[in-house]
């Protein structure tokens, strides 16, 4: 199922909602405000950058929606799953989620240039869920292939061939 992110028009997968909206959220947001206020001043505020790998990537996307009005943060995810529902669960034919800046969302999809396979995690089907922004293919050897800004960067059928071993391997062994 899905939960609506407070003060937004966005719905996210229930488990990722629960991962961000915990007892620690208030402390995190207080410390984030203190950090931002201390680094740039009112005239030149600092950018907020959220990142995560795998399920942590989904948590970063949810946080970016919750913090959108205040910071419009950058998001860098590594092997993240589809996280949010762009429509209302009650009106599937109209996109309503406006609390995502496609220009500031970078989703790194792990690849292996030797085996020529892709991480399947970002492409797993999740009942209309998706991510938007910029897809970047990354092979762990320092090679990046930017795919551009897309309304929905995930191809419906994903990329072939895939191997789940890439998801686990690059999470722990990126050079």
Short mmCIF file of N, CA and C in Angstrom, two decimals:
data_model
loop_
_atom_site.label_atom_id
_atom_site.label_comp_id
_atom_site.label_asym_id
_atom_site.label_seq_id
_atom_site.Cartn_x
_atom_site.Cartn_y
_atom_site.Cartn_z
N UNK A 1 0.80 -1.18 0.00
CA UNK A 1 0.00 0.00 0.00
C UNK A 1 0.85 1.25 0.00
N UNK A 2 0.18 2.37 0.03
CA UNK A 2 0.83 3.68 -0.05
C UNK A 2 0.37 4.58 1.08
N UNK A 3 1.22 5.53 1.45
CA UNK A 3 0.89 6.55 2.44
C UNK A 3 1.19 7.91 1.83
N UNK A 4 0.38 8.90 2.18
CA UNK A 4 0.59 10.26 1.67
C UNK A 4 1.64 10.96 2.54
N UNK A 5 2.63 11.57 1.88
CA UNK A 5 3.64 12.34 2.59
C UNK A 5 2.97 13.62 3.08
N UNK A 6 3.03 13.92 4.39
CA UNK A 6 2.35 15.11 4.93
C UNK A 6 2.75 16.40 4.22
N UNK A 7 1.79 17.28 4.03
CA UNK A 7 1.99 18.59 3.40
C UNK A 7 2.44 18.51 1.95
N UNK A 8 2.19 17.39 1.30
CA UNK A 8 2.50 17.23 -0.12
C UNK A 8 1.29 16.61 -0.80
N UNK A 9 1.43 16.41 -2.08
CA UNK A 9 0.42 15.71 -2.87
C UNK A 9 0.97 14.36 -3.34
N UNK A 10 1.98 13.84 -2.64
CA UNK A 10 2.68 12.63 -3.06
C UNK A 10 2.40 11.43 -2.16
N UNK A 11 2.26 10.29 -2.78
CA UNK A 11 2.08 9.02 -2.08
C UNK A 11 3.33 8.17 -2.30
N UNK A 12 3.79 7.53 -1.22
CA UNK A 12 4.97 6.68 -1.30
C UNK A 12 4.63 5.29 -0.77
N UNK A 13 5.45 4.34 -1.12
CA UNK A 13 5.22 2.98 -0.64
C UNK A 13 5.30 2.96 0.89
N UNK A 14 4.39 2.24 1.49
CA UNK A 14 4.20 2.26 2.95
C UNK A 14 5.48 1.97 3.74
N UNK A 15 6.26 1.00 3.34
CA UNK A 15 7.48 0.67 4.07
C UNK A 15 8.50 1.79 4.04
N UNK A 16 8.60 2.49 2.91
CA UNK A 16 9.55 3.60 2.81
C UNK A 16 9.04 4.81 3.59
N UNK A 17 7.74 4.97 3.65
CA UNK A 17 7.15 6.02 4.49
C UNK A 17 7.54 5.77 5.95
N UNK A 18 7.35 4.55 6.39
CA UNK A 18 7.66 4.20 7.78
C UNK A 18 9.14 4.36 8.10
N UNK A 19 10.00 4.17 7.11
CA UNK A 19 11.44 4.29 7.34
C UNK A 19 11.85 5.74 7.60
N UNK A 20 11.13 6.71 7.02
CA UNK A 20 11.47 8.11 7.24
C UNK A 20 10.69 8.72 8.41
N UNK A 21 9.42 8.43 8.49
CA UNK A 21 8.59 9.03 9.53
C UNK A 21 8.66 8.20 10.81
N UNK A 22 9.78 8.33 11.49
CA UNK A 22 10.05 7.61 12.74
C UNK A 22 10.18 8.62 13.88
N UNK A 23 10.49 8.13 15.06
CA UNK A 23 10.74 9.00 16.21
C UNK A 23 11.99 9.85 16.02
N UNK A 24 12.86 9.47 15.09
CA UNK A 24 14.12 10.18 14.87
C UNK A 24 13.99 11.31 13.86
N UNK A 25 12.89 11.37 13.16
CA UNK A 25 12.73 12.38 12.10
C UNK A 25 12.85 13.80 12.63
N UNK A 26 12.19 14.12 13.72
CA UNK A 26 12.23 15.48 14.27
C UNK A 26 13.67 15.89 14.60
N UNK A 27 14.41 14.99 15.20
CA UNK A 27 15.81 15.28 15.54
C UNK A 27 16.63 15.49 14.26
N UNK A 28 16.43 14.62 13.27
CA UNK A 28 17.14 14.76 11.99
C UNK A 28 16.84 16.11 11.36
N UNK A 29 15.57 16.48 11.29
CA UNK A 29 15.20 17.74 10.65
C UNK A 29 15.71 18.95 11.43
N UNK A 30 15.74 18.87 12.75
CA UNK A 30 16.30 19.96 13.57
C UNK A 30 17.79 20.12 13.29
N UNK A 31 18.51 19.01 13.28
CA UNK A 31 19.95 19.07 13.02
C UNK A 31 20.24 19.51 11.59
N UNK A 32 19.40 19.10 10.65
CA UNK A 32 19.56 19.55 9.27
C UNK A 32 19.40 21.07 9.17
N UNK A 33 18.38 21.62 9.82
CA UNK A 33 18.17 23.08 9.82
C UNK A 33 19.37 23.81 10.43
N UNK A 34 19.87 23.29 11.54
CA UNK A 34 21.04 23.90 12.17
C UNK A 34 22.24 23.87 11.24
N UNK A 35 22.45 22.77 10.57
CA UNK A 35 23.56 22.63 9.63
C UNK A 35 23.43 23.62 8.47
N UNK A 36 22.26 23.67 7.87
CA UNK A 36 22.03 24.57 6.73
C UNK A 36 22.18 26.03 7.17
N UNK A 37 21.64 26.37 8.32
CA UNK A 37 21.74 27.75 8.81
C UNK A 37 23.16 28.16 9.14
N UNK A 38 24.01 27.20 9.49
CA UNK A 38 25.38 27.53 9.87
C UNK A 38 26.33 27.61 8.69
N UNK A 39 25.97 27.12 7.54
CA UNK A 39 26.97 27.00 6.48
C UNK A 39 26.92 28.08 5.41
N UNK A 40 25.84 28.74 5.18
CA UNK A 40 25.84 29.68 4.07
C UNK A 40 25.25 31.04 4.38
N UNK A 41 24.53 31.14 5.44
CA UNK A 41 23.88 32.40 5.75
C UNK A 41 22.62 32.59 4.93
N UNK A 42 21.90 33.67 5.20
CA UNK A 42 20.64 33.92 4.50
C UNK A 42 20.83 34.25 3.03
N UNK A 43 21.93 34.93 2.69
CA UNK A 43 22.15 35.35 1.31
C UNK A 43 22.60 34.21 0.40
N UNK A 44 23.34 33.27 0.94
CA UNK A 44 23.84 32.15 0.14
C UNK A 44 23.63 30.84 0.89
N UNK A 45 22.39 30.35 0.98
CA UNK A 45 22.14 29.11 1.72
C UNK A 45 22.81 27.92 1.05
N UNK A 46 23.13 26.95 1.86
CA UNK A 46 23.75 25.73 1.35
C UNK A 46 22.71 24.84 0.69
N UNK A 47 23.15 24.08 -0.29
CA UNK A 47 22.28 23.06 -0.88
C UNK A 47 22.20 21.87 0.06
N UNK A 48 21.05 21.23 0.09
CA UNK A 48 20.87 19.99 0.85
C UNK A 48 20.98 18.85 -0.14
N UNK A 49 21.81 17.86 0.20
CA UNK A 49 22.00 16.68 -0.63
C UNK A 49 21.64 15.46 0.20
N UNK A 50 20.70 14.69 -0.28
CA UNK A 50 20.28 13.45 0.38
C UNK A 50 20.75 12.28 -0.48
N UNK A 51 21.22 11.23 0.15
CA UNK A 51 21.67 10.07 -0.63
C UNK A 51 21.40 8.79 0.15
N UNK A 52 21.44 7.70 -0.56
CA UNK A 52 21.26 6.40 0.05
C UNK A 52 21.45 5.31 -0.98
N UNK A 53 21.66 4.11 -0.49
CA UNK A 53 21.81 2.94 -1.36
C UNK A 53 20.70 1.95 -1.04
N UNK A 54 20.15 1.36 -2.08
CA UNK A 54 19.11 0.34 -1.96
C UNK A 54 17.91 0.92 -1.20
N UNK A 55 17.52 0.33 -0.07
CA UNK A 55 16.37 0.86 0.65
C UNK A 55 16.65 2.24 1.23
N UNK A 56 17.91 2.53 1.53
CA UNK A 56 18.29 3.87 1.97
C UNK A 56 18.05 4.90 0.88
N UNK A 57 18.14 4.47 -0.38
CA UNK A 57 17.85 5.36 -1.51
C UNK A 57 16.37 5.74 -1.50
N UNK A 58 15.52 4.77 -1.23
CA UNK A 58 14.09 5.06 -1.15
C UNK A 58 13.81 6.03 -0.01
N UNK A 59 14.50 5.85 1.10
CA UNK A 59 14.34 6.75 2.24
C UNK A 59 14.75 8.18 1.86
N UNK A 60 15.81 8.33 1.09
CA UNK A 60 16.26 9.65 0.63
C UNK A 60 15.21 10.30 -0.26
N UNK A 61 14.55 9.52 -1.11
CA UNK A 61 13.50 10.07 -1.99
C UNK A 61 12.31 10.55 -1.14
N UNK A 62 11.91 9.76 -0.15
CA UNK A 62 10.80 10.17 0.72
C UNK A 62 11.18 11.44 1.48
N UNK A 63 12.40 11.48 2.01
CA UNK A 63 12.86 12.68 2.73
C UNK A 63 12.85 13.89 1.81
N UNK A 64 13.24 13.71 0.55
CA UNK A 64 13.27 14.85 -0.38
C UNK A 64 11.88 15.43 -0.59
N UNK A 65 10.86 14.59 -0.57
CA UNK A 65 9.49 15.08 -0.72
C UNK A 65 9.05 15.83 0.55
N UNK A 66 9.37 15.26 1.70
CA UNK A 66 8.99 15.88 2.96
C UNK A 66 9.69 17.22 3.15
N UNK A 67 10.90 17.36 2.62
CA UNK A 67 11.70 18.58 2.79
C UNK A 67 11.66 19.50 1.57
N UNK A 68 10.83 19.16 0.59
CA UNK A 68 10.83 19.87 -0.70
C UNK A 68 10.55 21.37 -0.55
N UNK A 69 9.52 21.71 0.15
CA UNK A 69 9.13 23.13 0.27
C UNK A 69 10.21 23.96 0.96
N UNK A 70 10.88 23.36 1.91
CA UNK A 70 11.87 24.10 2.69
C UNK A 70 13.24 24.16 2.00
N UNK A 71 13.64 23.05 1.33
CA UNK A 71 15.00 22.98 0.79
C UNK A 71 15.12 22.62 -0.68
N UNK A 72 14.13 22.00 -1.28
CA UNK A 72 14.25 21.48 -2.64
C UNK A 72 15.59 20.75 -2.81
N UNK A 73 15.79 19.67 -2.06
CA UNK A 73 17.11 19.04 -2.00
C UNK A 73 17.50 18.28 -3.26
N UNK A 74 18.80 18.11 -3.42
CA UNK A 74 19.34 17.19 -4.41
C UNK A 74 19.23 15.79 -3.83
N UNK A 75 19.04 14.79 -4.70
CA UNK A 75 18.95 13.40 -4.27
C UNK A 75 19.86 12.57 -5.18
N UNK A 76 20.74 11.78 -4.55
CA UNK A 76 21.61 10.85 -5.26
C UNK A 76 21.34 9.47 -4.71
N UNK A 77 20.79 8.59 -5.53
CA UNK A 77 20.50 7.24 -5.08
C UNK A 77 21.37 6.24 -5.83
N UNK A 78 21.66 5.14 -5.16
CA UNK A 78 22.47 4.07 -5.74
C UNK A 78 21.69 2.77 -5.63
N UNK A 79 21.22 2.27 -6.75
CA UNK A 79 20.47 1.01 -6.74
C UNK A 79 19.15 1.08 -6.00
N UNK A 80 18.49 2.22 -6.08
CA UNK A 80 17.24 2.41 -5.35
C UNK A 80 16.03 1.82 -6.04
N UNK A 81 15.08 1.30 -5.27
CA UNK A 81 13.85 0.76 -5.85
C UNK A 81 12.86 1.87 -6.21
N UNK A 82 11.84 1.51 -6.95
CA UNK A 82 10.75 2.45 -7.25
C UNK A 82 10.09 2.82 -5.93
N UNK A 83 9.87 4.12 -5.72
CA UNK A 83 9.51 4.59 -4.38
C UNK A 83 8.14 5.22 -4.28
N UNK A 84 7.75 6.03 -5.25
CA UNK A 84 6.52 6.79 -5.05
C UNK A 84 5.52 6.57 -6.16
N UNK A 85 4.29 6.88 -5.81
CA UNK A 85 3.18 6.77 -6.74
C UNK A 85 2.92 8.18 -7.28
N UNK A 86 3.10 8.41 -8.57
CA UNK A 86 2.95 9.76 -9.10
C UNK A 86 1.50 10.23 -9.15
N UNK A 87 0.59 9.31 -9.00
CA UNK A 87 -0.84 9.65 -9.02
C UNK A 87 -1.40 9.49 -7.62
N UNK A 88 -2.65 9.79 -7.45
CA UNK A 88 -3.34 9.47 -6.21
C UNK A 88 -3.78 8.00 -6.31
N UNK A 89 -3.77 7.26 -5.20
CA UNK A 89 -4.27 5.89 -5.27
C UNK A 89 -5.74 5.84 -5.67
N UNK A 90 -6.41 6.99 -5.58
CA UNK A 90 -7.83 7.04 -5.88
C UNK A 90 -8.12 7.57 -7.28
N UNK A 91 -7.11 8.09 -7.95
CA UNK A 91 -7.28 8.66 -9.29
C UNK A 91 -6.02 8.35 -10.09
N UNK A 92 -5.96 7.16 -10.67
CA UNK A 92 -4.74 6.66 -11.30
C UNK A 92 -4.42 7.29 -12.65
N UNK A 93 -5.34 8.05 -13.23
CA UNK A 93 -5.11 8.59 -14.56
C UNK A 93 -4.55 10.01 -14.57
N UNK A 94 -4.30 10.60 -13.39
CA UNK A 94 -3.81 11.97 -13.33
C UNK A 94 -2.65 12.07 -12.34
N UNK A 95 -1.48 12.52 -12.84
CA UNK A 95 -0.34 12.70 -11.96
C UNK A 95 -0.55 13.91 -11.06
N UNK A 96 -0.35 13.71 -9.77
CA UNK A 96 -0.57 14.79 -8.82
C UNK A 96 0.68 15.17 -8.03
N UNK A 97 1.66 14.33 -7.97
CA UNK A 97 2.85 14.58 -7.15
C UNK A 97 3.71 15.67 -7.78
N UNK A 98 3.72 16.83 -7.12
CA UNK A 98 4.50 17.97 -7.61
C UNK A 98 5.69 18.28 -6.69
N UNK A 99 5.94 17.47 -5.70
CA UNK A 99 7.00 17.72 -4.74
C UNK A 99 8.26 16.92 -5.06
N UNK A 100 8.59 16.86 -6.34
CA UNK A 100 9.81 16.20 -6.80
C UNK A 100 10.41 17.09 -7.88
N UNK A 101 11.68 17.43 -7.73
CA UNK A 101 12.37 18.22 -8.73
C UNK A 101 13.18 17.28 -9.61
N UNK A 102 12.70 17.01 -10.82
CA UNK A 102 13.35 16.05 -11.72
C UNK A 102 14.79 16.45 -12.05
N UNK A 103 15.06 17.75 -12.01
CA UNK A 103 16.40 18.23 -12.33
C UNK A 103 17.40 17.91 -11.21
N UNK A 104 16.92 17.62 -10.02
CA UNK A 104 17.80 17.40 -8.87
C UNK A 104 17.77 15.96 -8.35
N UNK A 105 17.14 15.06 -9.09
CA UNK A 105 17.08 13.66 -8.69
C UNK A 105 18.00 12.86 -9.61
N UNK A 106 19.03 12.25 -9.04
CA UNK A 106 19.99 11.44 -9.80
C UNK A 106 19.92 10.02 -9.28
N UNK A 107 19.52 9.10 -10.14
CA UNK A 107 19.37 7.70 -9.76
C UNK A 107 20.43 6.88 -10.48
N UNK A 108 21.40 6.38 -9.72
CA UNK A 108 22.49 5.61 -10.29
C UNK A 108 22.08 4.14 -10.37
N UNK A 109 22.13 3.60 -11.57
CA UNK A 109 21.81 2.19 -11.81
C UNK A 109 23.14 1.47 -11.97
N UNK A 110 23.35 0.47 -11.16
CA UNK A 110 24.62 -0.26 -11.16
C UNK A 110 24.69 -1.21 -12.35
N UNK A 111 25.86 -1.25 -12.96
CA UNK A 111 26.09 -2.13 -14.11
C UNK A 111 27.42 -2.84 -13.92
N UNK A 112 27.69 -3.78 -14.76
CA UNK A 112 28.98 -4.44 -14.80
C UNK A 112 29.44 -4.43 -16.25
N UNK A 113 30.47 -3.66 -16.54
CA UNK A 113 30.90 -3.52 -17.94
C UNK A 113 31.53 -4.80 -18.48
N UNK A 114 32.02 -5.68 -17.61
CA UNK A 114 32.60 -6.93 -18.07
C UNK A 114 31.51 -7.94 -18.41
N UNK A 115 30.56 -8.12 -17.49
CA UNK A 115 29.50 -9.10 -17.72
C UNK A 115 28.36 -8.53 -18.56
N UNK A 116 28.32 -7.22 -18.71
CA UNK A 116 27.25 -6.54 -19.48
C UNK A 116 25.87 -6.84 -18.89
N UNK A 117 25.73 -6.65 -17.58
CA UNK A 117 24.45 -6.85 -16.91
C UNK A 117 24.11 -5.61 -16.09
N UNK A 118 22.84 -5.48 -15.73
CA UNK A 118 22.34 -4.35 -14.97
C UNK A 118 21.72 -4.82 -13.66
N UNK A 119 21.74 -3.94 -12.67
CA UNK A 119 21.06 -4.20 -11.40
C UNK A 119 19.56 -4.16 -11.66
N UNK A 120 18.82 -5.21 -11.32
CA UNK A 120 17.38 -5.23 -11.58
C UNK A 120 16.55 -4.43 -10.57
N UNK A 121 17.12 -4.12 -9.39
CA UNK A 121 16.34 -3.52 -8.31
C UNK A 121 15.58 -2.26 -8.73
N UNK A 122 16.20 -1.31 -9.45
CA UNK A 122 15.45 -0.10 -9.83
C UNK A 122 14.29 -0.38 -10.79
N UNK A 123 14.26 -1.57 -11.37
CA UNK A 123 13.25 -1.87 -12.37
C UNK A 123 12.16 -2.83 -11.88
N UNK A 124 12.29 -3.32 -10.64
CA UNK A 124 11.27 -4.24 -10.15
C UNK A 124 9.89 -3.58 -10.17
N UNK A 125 8.92 -4.33 -10.57
CA UNK A 125 7.55 -3.85 -10.64
C UNK A 125 7.03 -3.60 -9.23
N UNK A 126 6.37 -2.47 -9.02
CA UNK A 126 5.84 -2.14 -7.69
C UNK A 126 4.52 -1.38 -7.81
N UNK A 127 3.51 -2.00 -8.40
CA UNK A 127 2.17 -1.41 -8.47
C UNK A 127 2.15 0.10 -8.75
N UNK A 128 2.49 0.47 -9.91
CA UNK A 128 2.45 1.85 -10.41
C UNK A 128 3.51 2.76 -9.83
N UNK A 129 4.34 2.28 -8.92
CA UNK A 129 5.37 3.13 -8.33
C UNK A 129 6.46 3.41 -9.36
N UNK A 130 7.13 4.56 -9.18
CA UNK A 130 8.24 4.89 -10.07
C UNK A 130 9.17 5.88 -9.37
N UNK A 131 10.25 6.17 -10.02
CA UNK A 131 11.12 7.28 -9.68
C UNK A 131 11.22 8.15 -10.92
N UNK A 132 11.49 9.40 -10.73
CA UNK A 132 11.69 10.31 -11.86
C UNK A 132 13.01 11.02 -11.67
N UNK A 133 13.47 11.63 -12.72
CA UNK A 133 14.71 12.39 -12.63
C UNK A 133 15.70 11.94 -13.66
N UNK A 134 16.93 11.78 -13.23
CA UNK A 134 18.01 11.50 -14.16
C UNK A 134 18.61 10.13 -13.86
N UNK A 135 18.58 9.29 -14.85
CA UNK A 135 19.18 7.97 -14.70
C UNK A 135 20.64 8.07 -15.12
N UNK A 136 21.51 7.51 -14.29
CA UNK A 136 22.94 7.47 -14.59
C UNK A 136 23.39 6.02 -14.43
N UNK A 137 23.93 5.46 -15.49
CA UNK A 137 24.48 4.10 -15.41
C UNK A 137 25.89 4.21 -14.85
N UNK A 138 26.23 3.35 -13.89
CA UNK A 138 27.51 3.40 -13.21
C UNK A 138 28.08 2.00 -13.10
N UNK A 139 29.31 1.79 -13.56
CA UNK A 139 29.87 0.44 -13.55
C UNK A 139 30.82 0.15 -12.40
N UNK A 140 31.02 1.08 -11.48
CA UNK A 140 31.89 0.84 -10.34
C UNK A 140 33.36 1.02 -10.64
N UNK A 141 33.70 1.19 -11.90
CA UNK A 141 35.09 1.41 -12.31
C UNK A 141 35.36 2.89 -12.58
N UNK A 142 34.39 3.72 -12.26
CA UNK A 142 34.55 5.16 -12.52
C UNK A 142 33.92 5.62 -13.82
N UNK A 143 33.22 4.72 -14.51
CA UNK A 143 32.58 5.08 -15.77
C UNK A 143 31.10 5.35 -15.54
N UNK A 144 30.65 6.50 -16.01
CA UNK A 144 29.27 6.92 -15.87
C UNK A 144 28.67 7.18 -17.23
N UNK A 145 27.39 6.87 -17.39
CA UNK A 145 26.67 7.15 -18.63
C UNK A 145 25.36 7.81 -18.26
N UNK A 146 25.30 9.13 -18.43
CA UNK A 146 24.11 9.91 -18.06
C UNK A 146 23.05 9.72 -19.14
N UNK A 147 21.86 9.29 -18.72
CA UNK A 147 20.78 9.01 -19.66
C UNK A 147 19.84 10.19 -19.87
N UNK A 148 20.04 11.28 -19.11
CA UNK A 148 19.21 12.48 -19.27
C UNK A 148 18.05 12.54 -18.31
N UNK A 149 17.36 13.68 -18.32
CA UNK A 149 16.21 13.91 -17.46
C UNK A 149 14.98 13.33 -18.13
N UNK A 150 14.24 12.54 -17.39
CA UNK A 150 13.05 11.91 -17.95
C UNK A 150 11.86 12.12 -17.03
N UNK A 151 10.69 12.17 -17.62
CA UNK A 151 9.45 12.21 -16.85
C UNK A 151 9.38 10.99 -15.94
N UNK A 152 9.64 9.85 -16.52
CA UNK A 152 9.79 8.62 -15.76
C UNK A 152 10.98 7.91 -16.36
N UNK A 153 12.09 7.89 -15.65
CA UNK A 153 13.33 7.39 -16.24
C UNK A 153 13.34 5.89 -16.39
N UNK A 154 12.50 5.19 -15.66
CA UNK A 154 12.55 3.74 -15.71
C UNK A 154 11.82 3.19 -16.91
N UNK A 155 12.53 2.41 -17.67
CA UNK A 155 11.88 1.74 -18.79
C UNK A 155 10.88 0.74 -18.24
N UNK A 156 9.75 0.61 -18.92
CA UNK A 156 8.70 -0.27 -18.41
C UNK A 156 9.21 -1.68 -18.14
N UNK A 157 9.99 -2.21 -19.05
CA UNK A 157 10.46 -3.58 -18.90
C UNK A 157 11.87 -3.66 -18.33
N UNK A 158 12.44 -2.53 -17.92
CA UNK A 158 13.79 -2.53 -17.38
C UNK A 158 14.83 -2.71 -18.46
N UNK A 159 16.00 -3.05 -18.04
CA UNK A 159 17.11 -3.27 -18.97
C UNK A 159 17.49 -4.74 -18.90
N UNK A 160 17.97 -5.28 -19.99
CA UNK A 160 18.39 -6.68 -20.05
C UNK A 160 19.83 -6.76 -20.50
N UNK A 161 20.54 -7.77 -20.05
CA UNK A 161 20.18 -8.72 -18.99
C UNK A 161 20.43 -8.11 -17.62
N UNK A 162 19.86 -8.72 -16.58
CA UNK A 162 20.05 -8.25 -15.21
C UNK A 162 20.66 -9.35 -14.36
N UNK A 163 21.22 -8.95 -13.23
CA UNK A 163 21.75 -9.90 -12.26
C UNK A 163 21.68 -9.26 -10.89
N UNK A 164 20.99 -9.90 -9.97
CA UNK A 164 20.85 -9.37 -8.61
C UNK A 164 22.21 -9.31 -7.92
N UNK A 165 23.16 -10.13 -8.35
CA UNK A 165 24.49 -10.10 -7.73
C UNK A 165 25.15 -8.73 -7.92
N UNK A 166 24.79 -8.01 -8.96
CA UNK A 166 25.34 -6.66 -9.18
C UNK A 166 24.89 -5.73 -8.07
N UNK A 167 23.64 -5.81 -7.66
CA UNK A 167 23.11 -4.94 -6.61
C UNK A 167 23.91 -5.11 -5.32
N UNK A 168 24.12 -6.33 -4.92
CA UNK A 168 24.84 -6.60 -3.68
C UNK A 168 26.33 -6.31 -3.84
N UNK A 169 26.91 -6.71 -4.94
CA UNK A 169 28.34 -6.53 -5.14
C UNK A 169 28.77 -5.09 -5.11
N UNK A 170 28.06 -4.25 -5.85
CA UNK A 170 28.47 -2.83 -5.91
C UNK A 170 28.16 -2.10 -4.63
N UNK A 171 27.18 -2.52 -3.87
CA UNK A 171 26.91 -1.86 -2.60
C UNK A 171 28.09 -1.99 -1.63
N UNK A 172 28.88 -3.03 -1.80
CA UNK A 172 29.97 -3.25 -0.87
C UNK A 172 31.36 -3.11 -1.50
N UNK A 173 31.44 -3.13 -2.81
CA UNK A 173 32.76 -3.17 -3.45
C UNK A 173 32.99 -2.10 -4.50
N UNK A 174 32.33 -0.97 -4.42
CA UNK A 174 32.59 0.09 -5.40
C UNK A 174 34.00 0.57 -5.23
N UNK A 175 34.73 0.66 -6.37
CA UNK A 175 36.15 1.06 -6.31
C UNK A 175 36.29 2.56 -6.33
#
